[in-house]
Amino acid sequence: MADELDLLRNANPVPTDGPHYGDGPLDGRAEQHLARLMRGGTPRRGRGRMWALAAAVVVALVSALMLSGRTTAPAVAAPRPLVVRADTTPVTLDTLAARAQARADGSPALRKGTHVQSWSLGMSDDEPPVTLPEERLVRWHADDSHTEVVVATDPRHPGRPVLTGEGEVVDDGHVLSRRTYPPSWSDAPPQSPPPRDPGRLRAYLSEAAYSRTDLSTGELLDAVAVLLDTWTLGDRESAALARLLADAGDLRPAGEVTDRLGRRGLAYVHDRNGTREMLIMDPATGAVLGLETTFTRAQPEYGVKAGDVMAYRAWMR
């Protein structure tokens, strides 16, 4: 297991001395496309290069294990799904959105950049699942340059943050990449600041998702993940997002959970395409804390059972 983990950590699909794709290293948006690809979704026109990059990550990781001859087990054990506490009363999203709006006073403020832990299951037709737990920190600077640090987190201590807000490794973790990007600026979502009005925010997320039609609830959740992989929302933006999610109408309140960072949250679930997505939100501010996707149907050809975790993300401030 330890040898396999070391091999996986060294299997960087985008080495600094290797050939560079036009879009650069796989970013948060590409990871969301990768998750949709693994669900069996169909890429929209104009996304071919990004989808190819996303698929290349899984291929690179699987190939690394195949070449080593070690293909009897996944490199990192799959996490257990989050469990909703049976003794809690579900809170409707409408109630949570109203609560968030009443509390919003501009503190904390919107900040570009993100701090997120993630885990995802890469599947192959003839090999065991491949997993890669990681923590990503992106910080933007006054001159519009930004730094990104990606760390493979220690599977013995899932959910424990290992990066400080300045990108220093403070706990067990293997640095996969540490890059500084030159100044850049865009007025297109998700690089432009998100609006605080729910209606305008929906249009913003549609544009971020390259959609010319109204987003389904599942697509909306994908777009939310793209947003939160780019921005750390302030309380007013979080309140607008909570109202938008409440108006979507397809997220069912499930009760209270404790997320992988030990935070208390309210869970809201949505079923689609053989998976269940659980959105975890702060019960006081309505901020999105995390998103977990689990299988609702077994897929024996990939070695997964109903209830297995497919992916999760936990966003930090």
mmCIF file with all atom_site columns, N, CA and C in Angstrom, residues 44-79:
data_model
loop_
_atom_site.group_PDB
_atom_site.id
_atom_site.type_symbol
_atom_site.label_atom_id
_atom_site.label_alt_id
_atom_site.label_comp_id
_atom_site.label_asym_id
_atom_site.label_entity_id
_atom_site.label_seq_id
_atom_site.pdbx_PDB_ins_code
_atom_site.Cartn_x
_atom_site.Cartn_y
_atom_site.Cartn_z
_atom_site.occupancy
_atom_site.B_iso_or_equiv
_atom_site.pdbx_formal_charge
_atom_site.auth_seq_id
_atom_site.auth_comp_id
_atom_site.auth_asym_id
_atom_site.auth_atom_id
_atom_site.pdbx_PDB_model_num
ATOM 1   N N  . ARG A 1 44 ? -20.224 19.217 -23.749 1.00 0.00 ? 44 ARG A N  1
ATOM 2   C CA . ARG A 1 44 ? -20.833 20.164 -24.677 1.00 0.00 ? 44 ARG A CA 1
ATOM 3   C C  . ARG A 1 44 ? -19.830 20.571 -25.741 1.00 0.00 ? 44 ARG A C  1
ATOM 4   N N  . ARG A 1 45 ? -20.352 21.069 -26.858 1.00 0.00 ? 45 ARG A N  1
ATOM 5   C CA . ARG A 1 45 ? -19.507 21.523 -27.950 1.00 0.00 ? 45 ARG A CA 1
ATOM 6   C C  . ARG A 1 45 ? -18.568 22.608 -27.453 1.00 0.00 ? 45 ARG A C  1
ATOM 7   N N  . GLY A 1 46 ? -17.312 22.525 -27.894 1.00 0.00 ? 46 GLY A N  1
ATOM 8   C CA . GLY A 1 46 ? -16.341 23.545 -27.523 1.00 0.00 ? 46 GLY A CA 1
ATOM 9   C C  . GLY A 1 46 ? -15.529 23.189 -26.308 1.00 0.00 ? 46 GLY A C  1
ATOM 10  N N  . ARG A 1 47 ? -15.774 22.016 -25.682 1.00 0.00 ? 47 ARG A N  1
ATOM 11  C CA . ARG A 1 47 ? -15.039 21.652 -24.479 1.00 0.00 ? 47 ARG A CA 1
ATOM 12  C C  . ARG A 1 47 ? -14.060 20.515 -24.727 1.00 0.00 ? 47 ARG A C  1
ATOM 13  N N  . GLY A 1 48 ? -13.801 20.173 -25.979 1.00 0.00 ? 48 GLY A N  1
ATOM 14  C CA . GLY A 1 48 ? -13.019 18.985 -26.264 1.00 0.00 ? 48 GLY A CA 1
ATOM 15  C C  . GLY A 1 48 ? -11.667 18.979 -25.604 1.00 0.00 ? 48 GLY A C  1
ATOM 16  N N  . ARG A 1 49 ? -10.946 20.104 -25.661 1.00 0.00 ? 49 ARG A N  1
ATOM 17  C CA . ARG A 1 49 ? -9.601  20.110 -25.102 1.00 0.00 ? 49 ARG A CA 1
ATOM 18  C C  . ARG A 1 49 ? -9.637  19.906 -23.596 1.00 0.00 ? 49 ARG A C  1
ATOM 19  N N  . MET A 1 50 ? -10.574 20.576 -22.909 1.00 0.00 ? 50 MET A N  1
ATOM 20  C CA . MET A 1 50 ? -10.646 20.432 -21.461 1.00 0.00 ? 50 MET A CA 1
ATOM 21  C C  . MET A 1 50 ? -11.014 19.010 -21.068 1.00 0.00 ? 50 MET A C  1
ATOM 22  N N  . TRP A 1 51 ? -11.941 18.413 -21.799 1.00 0.00 ? 51 TRP A N  1
ATOM 23  C CA . TRP A 1 51 ? -12.315 17.034 -21.485 1.00 0.00 ? 51 TRP A CA 1
ATOM 24  C C  . TRP A 1 51 ? -11.146 16.101 -21.739 1.00 0.00 ? 51 TRP A C  1
ATOM 25  N N  . ALA A 1 52 ? -10.389 16.350 -22.789 1.00 0.00 ? 52 ALA A N  1
ATOM 26  C CA . ALA A 1 52 ? -9.233  15.510 -23.070 1.00 0.00 ? 52 ALA A CA 1
ATOM 27  C C  . ALA A 1 52 ? -8.218  15.604 -21.943 1.00 0.00 ? 52 ALA A C  1
ATOM 28  N N  . LEU A 1 53 ? -8.012  16.821 -21.419 1.00 0.00 ? 53 LEU A N  1
ATOM 29  C CA . LEU A 1 53 ? -7.094  16.985 -20.296 1.00 0.00 ? 53 LEU A CA 1
ATOM 30  C C  . LEU A 1 53 ? -7.583  16.247 -19.071 1.00 0.00 ? 53 LEU A C  1
ATOM 31  N N  . ALA A 1 54 ? -8.887  16.357 -18.784 1.00 0.00 ? 54 ALA A N  1
ATOM 32  C CA . ALA A 1 54 ? -9.444  15.681 -17.622 1.00 0.00 ? 54 ALA A CA 1
ATOM 33  C C  . ALA A 1 54 ? -9.277  14.176 -17.747 1.00 0.00 ? 54 ALA A C  1
ATOM 34  N N  . ALA A 1 55 ? -9.611  13.639 -18.919 1.00 0.00 ? 55 ALA A N  1
ATOM 35  C CA . ALA A 1 55 ? -9.481  12.198 -19.122 1.00 0.00 ? 55 ALA A CA 1
ATOM 36  C C  . ALA A 1 55 ? -8.024  11.773 -19.020 1.00 0.00 ? 55 ALA A C  1
ATOM 37  N N  . ALA A 1 56 ? -7.097  12.635 -19.450 1.00 0.00 ? 56 ALA A N  1
ATOM 38  C CA . ALA A 1 56 ? -5.682  12.290 -19.429 1.00 0.00 ? 56 ALA A CA 1
ATOM 39  C C  . ALA A 1 56 ? -5.177  12.060 -18.017 1.00 0.00 ? 56 ALA A C  1
ATOM 40  N N  . VAL A 1 57 ? -5.758  12.757 -17.037 1.00 0.00 ? 57 VAL A N  1
ATOM 41  C CA . VAL A 1 57 ? -5.327  12.565 -15.653 1.00 0.00 ? 57 VAL A CA 1
ATOM 42  C C  . VAL A 1 57 ? -5.614  11.150 -15.192 1.00 0.00 ? 57 VAL A C  1
ATOM 43  N N  . VAL A 1 58 ? -6.834  10.673 -15.450 1.00 0.00 ? 58 VAL A N  1
ATOM 44  C CA . VAL A 1 58 ? -7.171  9.303  -15.068 1.00 0.00 ? 58 VAL A CA 1
ATOM 45  C C  . VAL A 1 58 ? -6.288  8.313  -15.797 1.00 0.00 ? 58 VAL A C  1
ATOM 46  N N  . VAL A 1 59 ? -6.070  8.534  -17.112 1.00 0.00 ? 59 VAL A N  1
ATOM 47  C CA . VAL A 1 59 ? -5.239  7.619  -17.888 1.00 0.00 ? 59 VAL A CA 1
ATOM 48  C C  . VAL A 1 59 ? -3.826  7.578  -17.336 1.00 0.00 ? 59 VAL A C  1
ATOM 49  N N  . ALA A 1 60 ? -3.281  8.752  -16.986 1.00 0.00 ? 60 ALA A N  1
ATOM 50  C CA . ALA A 1 60 ? -1.915  8.801  -16.474 1.00 0.00 ? 60 ALA A CA 1
ATOM 51  C C  . ALA A 1 60 ? -1.777  8.044  -15.165 1.00 0.00 ? 60 ALA A C  1
ATOM 52  N N  . LEU A 1 61 ? -2.764  8.222  -14.266 1.00 0.00 ? 61 LEU A N  1
ATOM 53  C CA . LEU A 1 61 ? -2.684  7.560  -12.976 1.00 0.00 ? 61 LEU A CA 1
ATOM 54  C C  . LEU A 1 61 ? -2.860  6.057  -13.111 1.00 0.00 ? 61 LEU A C  1
ATOM 55  N N  . VAL A 1 62 ? -3.818  5.633  -13.939 1.00 0.00 ? 62 VAL A N  1
ATOM 56  C CA . VAL A 1 62 ? -4.016  4.199  -14.144 1.00 0.00 ? 62 VAL A CA 1
ATOM 57  C C  . VAL A 1 62 ? -2.791  3.586  -14.791 1.00 0.00 ? 62 VAL A C  1
ATOM 58  N N  . SER A 1 63 ? -2.214  4.273  -15.795 1.00 0.00 ? 63 SER A N  1
ATOM 59  C CA . SER A 1 63 ? -1.045  3.743  -16.488 1.00 0.00 ? 63 SER A CA 1
ATOM 60  C C  . SER A 1 63 ? 0.127   3.576  -15.538 1.00 0.00 ? 63 SER A C  1
ATOM 61  N N  . ALA A 1 64 ? 0.255   4.511  -14.595 1.00 0.00 ? 64 ALA A N  1
ATOM 62  C CA . ALA A 1 64 ? 1.364   4.413  -13.651 1.00 0.00 ? 64 ALA A CA 1
ATOM 63  C C  . ALA A 1 64 ? 1.288   3.136  -12.843 1.00 0.00 ? 64 ALA A C  1
ATOM 64  N N  . LEU A 1 65 ? 0.086   2.778  -12.418 1.00 0.00 ? 65 LEU A N  1
ATOM 65  C CA . LEU A 1 65 ? -0.071  1.543  -11.655 1.00 0.00 ? 65 LEU A CA 1
ATOM 66  C C  . LEU A 1 65 ? 0.138   0.321  -12.529 1.00 0.00 ? 65 LEU A C  1
ATOM 67  N N  . MET A 1 66 ? -0.335  0.380  -13.778 1.00 0.00 ? 66 MET A N  1
ATOM 68  C CA . MET A 1 66 ? -0.192  -0.760 -14.676 1.00 0.00 ? 66 MET A CA 1
ATOM 69  C C  . MET A 1 66 ? 1.271   -1.041 -14.971 1.00 0.00 ? 66 MET A C  1
ATOM 70  N N  . LEU A 1 67 ? 2.055   0.015  -15.218 1.00 0.00 ? 67 LEU A N  1
ATOM 71  C CA . LEU A 1 67 ? 3.455   -0.161 -15.535 1.00 0.00 ? 67 LEU A CA 1
ATOM 72  C C  . LEU A 1 67 ? 4.243   -0.693 -14.352 1.00 0.00 ? 67 LEU A C  1
ATOM 73  N N  . SER A 1 68 ? 3.757   -0.426 -13.155 1.00 0.00 ? 68 SER A N  1
ATOM 74  C CA . SER A 1 68 ? 4.467   -0.901 -11.972 1.00 0.00 ? 68 SER A CA 1
ATOM 75  C C  . SER A 1 68 ? 4.187   -2.361 -11.682 1.00 0.00 ? 68 SER A C  1
ATOM 76  N N  . GLY A 1 69 ? 3.118   -2.900 -12.270 1.00 0.00 ? 69 GLY A N  1
ATOM 77  C CA . GLY A 1 69 ? 2.743   -4.267 -11.969 1.00 0.00 ? 69 GLY A CA 1
ATOM 78  C C  . GLY A 1 69 ? 1.920   -4.390 -10.715 1.00 0.00 ? 69 GLY A C  1
ATOM 79  N N  . ARG A 1 70 ? 1.648   -3.274 -10.034 1.00 0.00 ? 70 ARG A N  1
ATOM 80  C CA . ARG A 1 70 ? 0.880   -3.305 -8.796  1.00 0.00 ? 70 ARG A CA 1
ATOM 81  C C  . ARG A 1 70 ? -0.538  -2.856 -9.093  1.00 0.00 ? 70 ARG A C  1
ATOM 82  N N  . THR A 1 71 ? -1.405  -3.773 -9.403  1.00 0.00 ? 71 THR A N  1
ATOM 83  C CA . THR A 1 71 ? -2.776  -3.412 -9.756  1.00 0.00 ? 71 THR A CA 1
ATOM 84  C C  . THR A 1 71 ? -3.790  -4.192 -8.933  1.00 0.00 ? 71 THR A C  1
ATOM 85  N N  . THR A 1 72 ? -3.375  -4.696 -7.776  1.00 0.00 ? 72 THR A N  1
ATOM 86  C CA . THR A 1 72 ? -4.273  -5.539 -6.984  1.00 0.00 ? 72 THR A CA 1
ATOM 87  C C  . THR A 1 72 ? -5.166  -4.740 -6.062  1.00 0.00 ? 72 THR A C  1
ATOM 88  N N  . ALA A 1 73 ? -4.869  -3.456 -5.823  1.00 0.00 ? 73 ALA A N  1
ATOM 89  C CA . ALA A 1 73 ? -5.674  -2.674 -4.886  1.00 0.00 ? 73 ALA A CA 1
ATOM 90  C C  . ALA A 1 73 ? -5.524  -1.205 -5.204  1.00 0.00 ? 73 ALA A C  1
ATOM 91  N N  . PRO A 1 74 ? -6.524  -0.388 -4.878  1.00 0.00 ? 74 PRO A N  1
ATOM 92  C CA . PRO A 1 74 ? -6.385  1.053  -5.071  1.00 0.00 ? 74 PRO A CA 1
ATOM 93  C C  . PRO A 1 74 ? -5.313  1.610  -4.156  1.00 0.00 ? 74 PRO A C  1
ATOM 94  N N  . ALA A 1 75 ? -4.736  2.740  -4.569  1.00 0.00 ? 75 ALA A N  1
ATOM 95  C CA . ALA A 1 75 ? -3.624  3.300  -3.810  1.00 0.00 ? 75 ALA A CA 1
ATOM 96  C C  . ALA A 1 75 ? -4.070  3.860  -2.472  1.00 0.00 ? 75 ALA A C  1
ATOM 97  N N  . VAL A 1 76 ? -5.286  4.356  -2.394  1.00 0.00 ? 76 VAL A N  1
ATOM 98  C CA . VAL A 1 76 ? -5.797  4.955  -1.170  1.00 0.00 ? 76 VAL A CA 1
ATOM 99  C C  . VAL A 1 76 ? -7.206  4.437  -0.929  1.00 0.00 ? 76 VAL A C  1
ATOM 100 N N  . ALA A 1 77 ? -7.475  4.021  0.290   1.00 0.00 ? 77 ALA A N  1
ATOM 101 C CA . ALA A 1 77 ? -8.801  3.486  0.593   1.00 0.00 ? 77 ALA A CA 1
ATOM 102 C C  . ALA A 1 77 ? -9.868  4.553  0.411   1.00 0.00 ? 77 ALA A C  1
ATOM 103 N N  . ALA A 1 78 ? -11.018 4.126  -0.092  1.00 0.00 ? 78 ALA A N  1
ATOM 104 C CA . ALA A 1 78 ? -12.118 5.057  -0.295  1.00 0.00 ? 78 ALA A CA 1
ATOM 105 C C  . ALA A 1 78 ? -12.674 5.527  1.042   1.00 0.00 ? 78 ALA A C  1
ATOM 106 N N  . PRO A 1 79 ? -13.057 6.786  1.145   1.00 0.00 ? 79 PRO A N  1
ATOM 107 C CA . PRO A 1 79 ? -13.643 7.286  2.392   1.00 0.00 ? 79 PRO A CA 1
ATOM 108 C C  . PRO A 1 79 ? -15.063 6.770  2.568   1.00 0.00 ? 79 PRO A C  1
#
